[in-house]
Coordinates of C-alpha atoms in Angstrom, one line a residue:
M1296 CA 38.3 -54.2 278.2
A1297 CA 37.4 -54.7 274.5
S1298 CA 36.5 -51.6 272.5
G1299 CA 33.1 -53.2 271.7
D1300 CA 32.3 -53.5 275.4
I1301 CA 33.2 -49.8 276.0
A1302 CA 30.9 -48.8 273.1
Q1303 CA 28.0 -50.7 274.6
I1304 CA 28.6 -49.2 278.1
T1305 CA 28.8 -45.7 276.5
E1306 CA 25.5 -46.2 274.7
A1307 CA 23.8 -47.5 277.8
L1308 CA 25.0 -44.5 279.8
A1309 CA 23.7 -42.2 277.1
K1310 CA 20.2 -43.7 277.5
T1311 CA 20.3 -43.8 281.3
H1312 CA 20.3 -40.8 283.6
V1313 CA 20.1 -40.9 287.4
G1314 CA 16.6 -39.9 288.4
E1315 CA 15.4 -39.6 284.8
V1316 CA 13.6 -42.0 282.5
E1317 CA 14.8 -41.5 279.0
L1318 CA 14.4 -43.1 275.6
S1319 CA 17.1 -42.2 273.1
Y1320 CA 17.3 -42.8 269.4
K1321 CA 19.9 -40.1 269.0
G1322 CA 22.0 -40.1 265.9
Q1323 CA 20.8 -43.5 264.5
G1324 CA 20.2 -42.0 261.1
L1325 CA 16.8 -43.7 260.8
K1326 CA 14.6 -42.8 257.8
L1327 CA 11.1 -42.9 259.3
D1328 CA 8.6 -42.5 256.6
N1329 CA 5.4 -44.2 257.8
A1330 CA 3.7 -46.0 260.7
E1331 CA 5.4 -49.3 259.9
S1332 CA 8.9 -47.8 260.0
V1333 CA 8.2 -46.6 263.6
K1334 CA 6.3 -49.6 264.8
E1335 CA 9.1 -50.8 267.2
M1336 CA 9.8 -47.2 268.4
V1337 CA 6.1 -46.6 269.1
Q1338 CA 5.9 -49.9 271.1
E1339 CA 9.0 -48.9 273.2
I1340 CA 7.5 -45.5 273.9
S1341 CA 4.2 -47.0 274.9
Q1342 CA 5.7 -49.5 277.2
C1343 CA 8.1 -47.0 278.9
Q1344 CA 6.7 -46.2 282.2
G1345 CA 7.2 -42.7 283.6
L1346 CA 9.0 -41.5 280.4
Q1347 CA 10.5 -38.1 281.1
S1348 CA 12.9 -37.5 278.2
L1349 CA 12.6 -38.5 274.5
R1350 CA 15.6 -38.0 272.1
L1351 CA 14.8 -38.3 268.4
E1352 CA 17.6 -36.0 267.1
G1353 CA 19.7 -37.2 264.1
N1354 CA 16.9 -39.1 262.4
T1355 CA 14.5 -38.0 259.6
L1356 CA 10.8 -38.0 260.3
G1357 CA 7.9 -38.0 257.8
V1358 CA 4.3 -36.9 258.4
E1359 CA 2.8 -40.3 258.9
A1360 CA 5.7 -41.5 261.1
A1361 CA 5.3 -38.4 263.3
Q1362 CA 1.5 -39.0 263.6
A1363 CA 2.2 -42.6 264.8
I1364 CA 4.8 -41.4 267.4
A1365 CA 2.4 -38.7 268.5
K1366 CA -0.3 -41.2 269.2
S1367 CA 2.1 -43.0 271.6
L1368 CA 2.8 -39.8 273.4
E1369 CA -0.8 -38.9 274.2
A1370 CA -0.5 -41.0 277.4
K1371 CA 2.9 -39.7 278.5
R1372 CA 2.0 -37.2 281.1
E1373 CA 5.4 -37.3 282.8
L1374 CA 7.3 -36.2 279.7
E1375 CA 9.4 -33.1 280.4
Q1376 CA 12.2 -33.1 277.8
C1377 CA 11.8 -33.2 274.0
H1378 CA 15.2 -33.3 272.3
W1379 CA 14.1 -33.2 268.7
S1380 CA 16.8 -31.4 266.8
D1381 CA 17.9 -32.4 263.3
M1382 CA 14.8 -34.4 262.8
F1383 CA 13.7 -33.5 259.3
T1384 CA 16.8 -33.9 257.1
G1385 CA 15.8 -34.5 253.5
R1386 CA 12.1 -33.7 254.1
L1387 CA 10.1 -31.2 252.1
R1388 CA 9.5 -27.9 253.8
S1389 CA 5.7 -28.6 253.5
E1390 CA 6.0 -31.9 255.5
I1391 CA 7.5 -30.3 258.6
P1392 CA 4.6 -28.2 259.9
P1393 CA 2.0 -31.0 260.0
A1394 CA 4.5 -33.3 261.6
L1395 CA 5.2 -30.7 264.3
I1396 CA 1.5 -30.0 264.8
S1397 CA 0.8 -33.8 265.4
L1398 CA 3.6 -34.0 268.0
G1399 CA 2.5 -30.8 269.6
N1400 CA -1.1 -31.8 269.9
A1401 CA -0.1 -35.1 271.5
L1402 CA 1.9 -33.2 274.2
M1403 CA -1.1 -31.0 274.9
T1404 CA -3.4 -34.0 275.1
S1405 CA -1.2 -35.8 277.5
G1406 CA -1.1 -33.1 280.0
A1407 CA 2.7 -33.0 280.0
R1408 CA 4.6 -30.1 281.5
L1409 CA 7.7 -29.6 279.4
T1410 CA 10.9 -28.1 280.8
H1411 CA 13.1 -28.6 277.7
L1412 CA 12.2 -28.2 274.0
D1413 CA 15.0 -28.5 271.4
L1414 CA 14.1 -28.2 267.7
S1415 CA 17.4 -26.9 266.5
D1416 CA 18.9 -27.6 263.1
N1417 CA 15.5 -28.3 261.5
A1418 CA 15.4 -25.5 258.9
F1419 CA 11.6 -25.4 259.1
G1420 CA 11.3 -21.6 258.3
P1421 CA 8.4 -19.4 259.4
D1422 CA 5.8 -22.1 258.7
G1423 CA 7.6 -24.4 261.1
V1424 CA 7.2 -21.9 263.9
K1425 CA 3.5 -21.8 263.1
G1426 CA 3.6 -25.6 263.5
I1427 CA 4.7 -25.2 267.2
E1428 CA 2.7 -22.0 267.9
S1429 CA -0.2 -23.7 269.6
L1430 CA 2.1 -25.9 271.7
L1431 CA 4.1 -22.9 272.9
K1432 CA 0.9 -21.1 274.0
S1433 CA -0.4 -24.1 275.8
S1434 CA -0.2 -25.3 279.4
A1435 CA 2.4 -27.9 278.2
C1436 CA 4.9 -25.0 278.0
Y1437 CA 3.9 -23.1 281.2
T1438 CA 6.9 -24.8 282.9
L1439 CA 9.3 -24.5 280.0
R1440 CA 12.9 -23.6 281.1
E1441 CA 14.9 -24.2 277.9
L1442 CA 13.9 -23.4 274.4
R1443 CA 16.4 -24.2 271.7
L1444 CA 15.7 -23.2 268.1
N1445 CA 19.1 -22.8 266.7
N1446 CA 19.5 -22.8 262.9
C1447 CA 15.9 -23.1 262.0
G1448 CA 15.6 -20.4 259.3
M1449 CA 12.8 -18.7 261.1
G1450 CA 13.3 -15.4 259.5
I1451 CA 11.6 -12.2 260.5
G1452 CA 8.1 -13.6 260.3
G1453 CA 9.0 -16.7 262.3
G1454 CA 10.6 -14.5 265.0
M1455 CA 7.5 -12.4 265.3
V1456 CA 5.3 -15.5 265.6
L1457 CA 7.6 -17.0 268.2
A1458 CA 7.6 -13.7 270.2
S1459 CA 3.8 -13.6 270.1
A1460 CA 3.6 -17.2 271.3
L1461 CA 5.9 -16.7 274.2
T1462 CA 4.0 -13.5 275.2
E1463 CA 0.7 -15.4 275.1
C1464 CA 2.2 -18.3 277.1
H1465 CA 3.4 -15.8 279.8
K1466 CA -0.1 -14.2 279.9
R1467 CA -1.9 -17.5 280.2
S1468 CA 0.5 -19.1 282.7
S1469 CA 0.4 -15.9 284.8
A1470 CA -3.4 -16.1 284.8
A1471 CA -3.1 -19.7 286.0
G1472 CA -0.9 -18.6 288.9
S1473 CA 2.5 -19.8 287.7
P1474 CA 4.1 -17.4 285.2
L1475 CA 6.4 -18.8 282.5
R1476 CA 10.0 -18.6 283.7
L1477 CA 12.1 -19.4 280.7
K1478 CA 15.8 -19.5 281.5
V1479 CA 17.6 -20.5 278.3
F1480 CA 16.8 -19.1 274.9
I1481 CA 18.8 -20.2 271.9
A1482 CA 18.0 -19.0 268.4
G1483 CA 21.2 -18.5 266.4
R1484 CA 21.4 -18.5 262.6
N1485 CA 17.8 -17.7 262.0
R1486 CA 17.9 -14.5 260.0
L1487 CA 15.8 -12.7 262.6
E1488 CA 17.1 -9.2 261.6
N1489 CA 15.9 -6.1 263.4
D1490 CA 12.2 -6.7 263.3
G1491 CA 12.4 -10.3 264.5
A1492 CA 14.9 -9.3 267.3
T1493 CA 12.7 -6.4 268.3
A1494 CA 9.6 -8.5 268.6
L1495 CA 11.5 -11.1 270.7
A1496 CA 13.0 -8.3 272.9
K1497 CA 9.5 -7.3 273.9
A1498 CA 8.8 -10.9 275.0
F1499 CA 12.2 -11.0 276.9
K1500 CA 11.3 -7.9 278.8
L1501 CA 8.0 -9.4 279.8
L1502 CA 9.6 -12.7 280.9
G1503 CA 12.3 -11.2 283.1
S1504 CA 13.6 -14.7 283.9
L1505 CA 16.3 -15.4 281.3
E1506 CA 19.7 -16.7 282.4
E1507 CA 21.1 -17.5 278.9
V1508 CA 20.5 -15.8 275.6
H1509 CA 22.2 -17.0 272.4
M1510 CA 21.3 -15.2 269.2
P1511 CA 24.4 -15.2 267.0
Q1512 CA 24.4 -14.8 263.2
N1513 CA 21.0 -13.2 262.9
G1514 CA 21.7 -10.1 260.8
I1515 CA 20.7 -7.8 263.6
N1516 CA 21.8 -4.2 263.4
H1517 CA 21.8 -1.4 265.9
P1518 CA 18.0 -0.9 266.1
G1519 CA 17.5 -4.6 267.0
I1520 CA 20.5 -4.6 269.3
T1521 CA 19.2 -1.5 271.1
A1522 CA 15.8 -3.2 271.6
L1523 CA 17.5 -6.3 273.0
A1524 CA 19.6 -4.1 275.3
T1525 CA 16.5 -2.6 276.7
A1526 CA 15.0 -6.0 277.3
I1527 CA 17.9 -7.7 279.0
K1528 CA 18.0 -5.0 281.7
H1529 CA 14.8 -6.5 282.9
N1530 CA 16.4 -10.0 283.2
P1531 CA 18.7 -9.5 286.3
N1532 CA 19.7 -13.1 286.5
L1533 CA 21.2 -13.2 283.0
Q1534 CA 24.5 -15.1 283.1
V1535 CA 25.3 -15.8 279.4
L1536 CA 24.8 -13.3 276.5
N1537 CA 26.0 -14.4 273.1
L1538 CA 25.2 -12.1 270.2
N1539 CA 28.3 -13.0 268.1
D1540 CA 28.3 -12.0 264.4
N1541 CA 25.7 -9.4 264.4
T1542 CA 26.3 -5.7 263.8
F1543 CA 26.4 -3.4 266.8
T1544 CA 28.3 -0.3 265.6
K1545 CA 28.6 2.6 268.1
R1546 CA 24.9 3.0 268.8
G1547 CA 24.3 -0.6 269.5
S1548 CA 27.5 -1.0 271.5
T1549 CA 26.6 2.1 273.7
A1550 CA 23.1 0.8 274.3
M1551 CA 24.4 -2.7 275.2
A1552 CA 27.0 -1.2 277.5
E1553 CA 24.4 0.7 279.4
A1554 CA 22.4 -2.5 279.7
I1555 CA 25.0 -5.0 280.9
R1556 CA 26.3 -2.7 283.6
H1557 CA 23.1 -3.5 285.5
L1558 CA 23.6 -7.3 285.2
Q1559 CA 25.6 -8.3 288.2
C1560 CA 25.2 -12.1 287.5
L1561 CA 26.6 -11.9 283.9
K1562 CA 29.5 -14.4 283.4
V1563 CA 29.9 -14.8 279.7
V1564 CA 29.7 -11.9 277.1
N1565 CA 30.3 -12.8 273.5
F1566 CA 30.2 -9.7 271.2
G1567 CA 32.8 -11.1 268.8
D1568 CA 32.5 -10.2 265.1
C1569 CA 29.9 -7.5 266.0
L1570 CA 31.7 -4.4 264.7
V1571 CA 31.8 -2.9 268.2
R1572 CA 34.6 -0.6 267.1
S1573 CA 36.7 1.6 269.4
E1574 CA 34.0 3.9 270.7
G1575 CA 31.8 0.9 271.5
A1576 CA 34.7 -0.9 273.2
I1577 CA 35.3 2.2 275.5
A1578 CA 31.6 2.2 276.4
I1579 CA 31.7 -1.5 277.2
A1580 CA 34.9 -0.9 279.3
G1581 CA 32.9 1.6 281.3
A1582 CA 30.3 -1.0 282.1
L1583 CA 33.0 -3.5 283.1
R1584 CA 34.5 -0.9 285.5
E1585 CA 31.1 -0.4 287.2
G1586 CA 29.8 -3.9 287.3
L1587 CA 30.0 -7.6 286.1
P1588 CA 31.9 -8.8 289.2
F1589 CA 31.6 -12.4 288.2
L1590 CA 32.7 -12.0 284.6
R1591 CA 34.3 -15.2 283.3
E1592 CA 34.7 -14.7 279.5
L1593 CA 34.7 -11.6 277.3
N1594 CA 34.8 -11.8 273.6
L1595 CA 35.3 -8.6 271.6
S1596 CA 37.2 -10.2 268.7
F1597 CA 37.0 -9.0 265.1
G1598 CA 35.4 -5.7 266.1
E1599 CA 37.7 -3.1 264.4
I1600 CA 39.0 -2.0 267.8
C1601 CA 42.2 0.0 268.0
E1602 CA 45.0 -0.8 270.4
A1603 CA 44.4 2.2 272.7
A1604 CA 40.7 1.1 273.1
A1605 CA 41.8 -2.5 273.7
V1606 CA 44.1 -1.3 276.5
V1607 CA 41.1 0.5 278.1
V1608 CA 39.2 -2.8 278.0
A1609 CA 42.1 -4.7 279.4
K1610 CA 42.5 -2.3 282.3
A1611 CA 38.7 -2.6 282.9
V1612 CA 38.9 -6.4 283.6
L1613 CA 41.6 -5.9 286.2
G1614 CA 40.2 -7.3 289.5
K1615 CA 37.8 -9.7 287.8
D1616 CA 38.8 -12.7 289.9
D1617 CA 36.7 -15.2 288.0
L1618 CA 38.0 -14.1 284.5
E1619 CA 39.2 -17.0 282.4
K1620 CA 39.5 -15.5 278.9
L1621 CA 39.7 -12.2 277.2
D1622 CA 39.4 -12.5 273.4
L1623 CA 40.6 -9.5 271.5
N1624 CA 41.8 -11.3 268.4
G1625 CA 41.2 -10.0 264.9
N1626 CA 41.2 -6.3 265.8
C1627 CA 43.4 -3.5 264.6
F1628 CA 46.5 -3.3 266.9
G1629 CA 49.4 -3.9 264.6
E1630 CA 52.5 -5.8 265.7
D1631 CA 53.7 -3.2 268.1
G1632 CA 50.2 -2.8 269.5
C1633 CA 49.8 -6.6 270.0
E1634 CA 53.1 -6.7 271.9
A1635 CA 52.2 -3.7 274.0
L1636 CA 48.9 -5.3 274.9
R1637 CA 50.6 -8.6 275.9
D1638 CA 53.2 -6.7 278.0
M1639 CA 50.4 -4.8 279.8
M1640 CA 48.5 -8.0 280.5
E1641 CA 51.7 -9.5 281.8
G1642 CA 52.2 -6.5 284.0
M1643 CA 48.8 -7.1 285.5
N1644 CA 49.6 -10.8 286.0
M1645 CA 46.9 -11.7 283.5
E1646 CA 48.9 -12.8 280.5
D1647 CA 47.4 -16.3 280.6
L1648 CA 43.9 -14.9 280.2
L1649 CA 44.6 -13.1 276.9
G1650 CA 43.5 -15.1 273.9
S1651 CA 45.5 -15.4 270.7
L1652 CA 46.2 -12.3 268.6
S1653 CA 47.3 -14.3 265.6
D1654 CA 44.5 -12.9 263.3
D1655 CA 45.2 -9.2 264.1
E1656 CA 44.2 -7.0 261.1
G1657 CA 47.1 -4.6 261.6
E1658 CA 47.2 -1.0 262.6
P1659 CA 44.8 1.3 260.7
E1660 CA 46.5 3.3 258.0
E1661 CA 46.7 7.1 258.6
E1662 CA 45.1 7.7 255.2
D1663 CA 41.9 6.0 256.4
Y1664 CA 40.9 9.4 257.7
D1665 CA 41.7 11.0 254.4
E1666 CA 39.5 8.4 252.6
E1667 CA 36.6 9.3 254.9
E1668 CA 37.1 12.9 254.3
E1669 CA 37.0 12.3 250.5
E1670 CA 33.7 10.4 251.0
E1671 CA 32.4 13.3 253.0
E1672 CA 33.2 15.7 250.2
K1673 CA 30.9 13.7 247.9
D1674 CA 28.0 14.5 250.2
D1675 CA 28.9 18.2 250.5
E1676 CA 26.0 19.3 248.4
E1677 CA 23.5 17.8 250.8
E1678 CA 25.4 18.8 253.8
R1679 CA 25.6 22.5 252.8
E1680 CA 21.8 22.6 253.2
D1681 CA 22.1 21.1 256.7
E1682 CA 24.9 23.6 257.5
K1683 CA 22.8 26.5 256.3
D1684 CA 20.0 25.4 258.6
A1685 CA 22.5 24.9 261.4
E1686 CA 23.8 28.4 261.0
E1687 CA 20.3 29.8 261.2
N1688 CA 19.6 27.8 264.4
G1689 CA 23.1 28.0 265.8
V1690 CA 26.1 26.0 264.8
N1691 CA 25.4 22.3 265.2
G1692 CA 21.8 23.1 265.9
T1693 CA 22.2 25.5 268.7
K1694 CA 18.5 25.6 269.4
D1695 CA 18.7 21.9 270.2
V1696 CA 21.8 22.4 272.3
I1697 CA 20.2 24.8 274.7
E1698 CA 17.1 24.5 276.6
D1699 CA 14.8 27.5 276.8
K1700 CA 14.6 27.7 280.6
E1701 CA 15.6 31.4 280.9
E1702 CA 14.4 34.6 279.5
P1703 CA 14.5 34.9 275.7
H1704 CA 17.3 37.5 275.6
C1705 CA 19.6 35.1 277.7
S1706 CA 19.1 32.3 275.2
S1707 CA 19.7 34.7 272.4
E1708 CA 23.0 35.9 273.9
L1709 CA 24.1 32.3 274.4
S1710 CA 23.1 31.3 270.9
S1711 CA 25.1 34.3 269.5
F1712 CA 28.2 33.1 271.3
L1713 CA 27.8 29.5 270.1
I1714 CA 27.2 30.6 266.5
S1715 CA 30.4 32.7 266.5
P1716 CA 32.5 32.2 269.6
S1717 CA 34.7 35.0 270.8
A1718 CA 36.3 36.0 274.2
E1719 CA 34.4 39.3 274.1
K1720 CA 31.0 37.6 273.8
L1721 CA 31.8 35.1 276.5
I1722 CA 32.8 37.9 278.9
S1723 CA 29.8 39.9 277.9
L1724 CA 27.6 37.1 279.3
G1725 CA 28.7 38.3 282.7
A1726 CA 28.1 36.6 286.0
K1727 CA 25.1 34.8 284.6
R1728 CA 27.2 32.7 282.2
I1729 CA 27.7 29.9 284.8
Q1730 CA 24.0 29.7 285.3
L1731 CA 23.4 29.7 281.6
F1732 CA 25.7 26.8 280.9
E1733 CA 24.5 24.8 283.9
K1734 CA 20.8 25.2 283.1
Q1735 CA 20.5 25.7 279.4
V1736 CA 22.8 23.3 277.8
D1737 CA 21.2 19.9 277.1
V1738 CA 23.7 17.4 278.7
S1739 CA 21.7 14.3 277.6
D1740 CA 23.6 14.4 274.3
A1741 CA 27.4 13.9 274.7
S1742 CA 28.2 15.2 271.3
K1743 CA 26.4 18.5 271.9
V1744 CA 28.1 18.9 275.3
S1745 CA 31.5 18.3 273.7
D1746 CA 30.7 20.8 270.9
V1747 CA 29.9 23.5 273.5
F1748 CA 33.0 22.7 275.6
L1749 CA 35.2 23.0 272.5
K1750 CA 33.6 26.3 271.5
I1751 CA 34.1 27.8 275.0
S1752 CA 37.7 26.6 275.3
S1753 CA 38.5 27.8 271.8
V1754 CA 38.4 31.4 272.9
Y1755 CA 41.0 30.9 275.6
K1756 CA 43.7 33.6 276.0
D1757 CA 46.4 33.9 278.6
E1758 CA 44.7 36.9 280.1
P1759 CA 43.2 36.8 283.6
E1760 CA 39.7 37.9 282.7
V1761 CA 39.4 35.6 279.6
K1762 CA 41.0 32.7 281.4
Q1763 CA 38.6 33.0 284.3
A1764 CA 35.6 33.2 282.0
V1765 CA 36.6 30.2 280.1
F1766 CA 37.4 28.0 283.1
E1767 CA 34.3 29.0 285.0
S1768 CA 32.2 28.2 282.0
T1769 CA 33.8 24.8 281.1
D1770 CA 33.8 23.9 284.8
A1771 CA 30.1 24.6 285.0
L1772 CA 29.4 22.6 281.9
L1773 CA 31.4 19.6 282.9
R1774 CA 30.1 19.7 286.5
K1775 CA 26.6 19.3 285.0
A1776 CA 27.6 16.7 282.5
F1777 CA 29.5 14.5 285.0
S1778 CA 26.6 14.6 287.4
D1779 CA 24.6 12.7 284.9
S1780 CA 24.8 8.9 284.4
Y1781 CA 28.1 7.1 284.5
S1782 CA 27.8 5.8 281.0
Q1783 CA 26.9 9.3 279.7
S1784 CA 30.2 10.6 281.1
Y1785 CA 32.0 7.9 279.2
G1786 CA 30.2 9.0 276.1
L1787 CA 31.4 12.6 276.7
I1788 CA 35.0 11.4 277.0
S1789 CA 34.7 9.5 273.7
S1790 CA 33.1 12.4 271.9
L1791 CA 35.8 14.8 273.0
M1792 CA 38.5 12.4 271.9
V1793 CA 36.9 12.0 268.5
K1794 CA 36.7 15.7 267.9
L1795 CA 40.3 16.2 269.1
G1796 CA 41.5 13.6 266.6
L1797 CA 42.6 11.1 269.3
L1798 CA 39.9 8.5 268.4
K1799 CA 38.5 7.5 265.0
S1800 CA 34.7 7.7 264.7
E1801 CA 32.4 5.6 262.5
D1802 CA 30.3 8.7 262.0
K1803 CA 31.7 10.4 258.9
K1804 CA 29.7 13.6 259.6
I1805 CA 31.7 14.3 262.7
K1806 CA 34.7 16.5 261.8
R1807 CA 37.7 17.0 263.9
V1808 CA 38.3 20.5 265.2
T1809 CA 41.5 22.4 264.7
V1810 CA 43.0 21.8 268.0
L1811 CA 44.0 24.9 270.0
P1812 CA 45.9 25.1 273.3
G1813 CA 42.7 26.3 275.0
H1814 CA 41.0 23.0 274.3
L1815 CA 43.7 21.1 276.2
L1816 CA 44.2 23.6 278.9
A1817 CA 40.5 23.6 279.8
L1818 CA 40.7 19.8 280.0
E1819 CA 43.8 20.1 282.1
H1820 CA 42.1 22.5 284.5
A1821 CA 39.1 20.1 284.8
A1822 CA 41.4 17.2 285.4
A1823 CA 43.2 19.1 288.1
L1824 CA 39.9 19.7 289.8
E1825 CA 39.2 16.0 289.5
F1826 CA 36.0 16.4 287.5
F1827 CA 37.0 13.2 285.7
P1828 CA 36.6 9.9 287.6
A1829 CA 39.9 8.2 287.8
D1830 CA 39.0 5.5 285.3
Q1831 CA 37.8 8.0 282.8
A1832 CA 40.9 10.1 283.3
D1833 CA 42.8 6.9 282.6
V1834 CA 41.0 6.5 279.3
L1835 CA 41.9 10.0 278.2
E1836 CA 45.5 9.5 279.3
T1837 CA 45.7 6.2 277.4
F1838 CA 44.7 7.8 274.2
L1839 CA 47.0 10.8 274.7
S1840 CA 49.9 8.5 275.3
R1841 CA 49.3 6.5 272.1
N1842 CA 47.9 9.0 269.7
G1843 CA 49.3 12.2 271.1
K1844 CA 51.2 13.0 267.9
V1845 CA 48.0 14.5 266.4
L1846 CA 48.3 17.2 269.1
E1847 CA 51.9 18.1 268.2
S1848 CA 50.9 21.6 267.4
C1849 CA 49.9 22.1 271.0
C1850 CA 52.7 20.0 272.6
S1851 CA 53.1 22.2 275.7
A1852 CA 49.4 22.1 276.6
R1853 CA 49.2 18.4 275.6
D1854 CA 52.1 17.5 278.0
A1855 CA 50.5 19.5 280.8
L1856 CA 47.3 17.7 280.3
K1857 CA 49.0 14.3 280.3
T1858 CA 50.9 15.1 283.4
T1859 CA 47.8 16.1 285.3
L1860 CA 45.9 13.1 284.1
M1861 CA 48.6 10.8 285.3
K1862 CA 48.5 12.4 288.7
T1863 CA 44.7 11.9 288.8
T1864 CA 44.9 8.2 287.9
T1865 CA 47.7 7.4 290.3
A1866 CA 46.3 9.4 293.2

């Protein structure tokens, strides 16, 4: 068969869909300036009976031409799909809104019920969103299932207008007895930033019907990511979540981890180039352990993740039978770390699922910590004031750490211990110390819990009375902490590892403690009592195995902890 014949067949197939009447002018590069230039197109549209899909992408449409096409659409009640991406190349920004308004008015006049609207790659900015605002609020969009607005330059203002329009559409469609059930939302490369993303998050929460959300490259930081995380929890059928190339950091990652663990239908997670970092990766691993049974793809590439955290993630996907790809490229493993990760994946019979590691950034330099400490010193003047306040209220804000649920003198005694820990003060708390730590320490903040744990365990002595007081107190504290949410307990593990120097934190204000044997022996005691769930014990053991050299000064206690953790994870 000649190549020309093949081309003709291919073109014919592109215009013909089984069970669907479509007219396609896709990619013809037509410069449509006025009514005369679209005369033939208008005639074809008018004569096409039962038109359901119109493809205009890849041409350039002027205002007059748009008005002429719009006139032909006023009678097309059966129209469901408008594929109108890349439709204004070379046009002035001011030409686009009136063109969109004409087309939108025609759809509203026709009584059409759209299912697909694609206006991607039109760079129409906030004013362009206003051009489709009335359409999006109208009955023409009550049935909308896919909305594609990729690379439109909407900006914060456009994002807020869009969110308002979707909210109003849901309100009106609900009143009409058929609530808007949007399934696919695509709005990458739109400079939405935090305010735009937060506005859209409110609309997403209201919709509750989303199955795919694609919002890469939008300059969204942790406030916007956290808002989106809150919203997606209310969309239980979500299958694809693509937030590539935004900026999560620890707070955004933790919020998103808490959200996705509820999404049992989620198949594709793309958090690549999102600065998830190691703490965030551990939180996400916790979500993977608990849920996402149908996960197919996970992208955590270019996130400044260390090798130990990557190992935790890799172990978390074990047993995901549908997994096809794990992308951890561009992180900070180093050559040995990359090889260790490959070996581990091979040992789990998952080596074919691990993506390339060719762009690995190399293992972080030890002096990175020193650089951070130098930066902290520059802020010492401001921090001294904070520290003075902390000392007045208790170290690290003791008044915030404890909850005033008991008599004032009890809180005072506990505050005194936390300000200046000593074995004598701990013992002097007497039998009520267990009740104090269980009831008065606020376990909703993992960092505060870890602070208290380290203060208690710092007074450890190999004396029966002291040992008993320390272990009873740390046991009571951890018992309360681990009875809270699953993700909260992962946060506690991460916080302890940061303060013990096993894990690097992005928060420069968090300082590592001088590690004492008591810190590790209290953890070992808790592990022996199986306070730590097996997967979280495995996280701690993984970091001990890879970064244990920072605990060399307490090597005996470190090795005892490691041995007990290994028993816990293999039990």
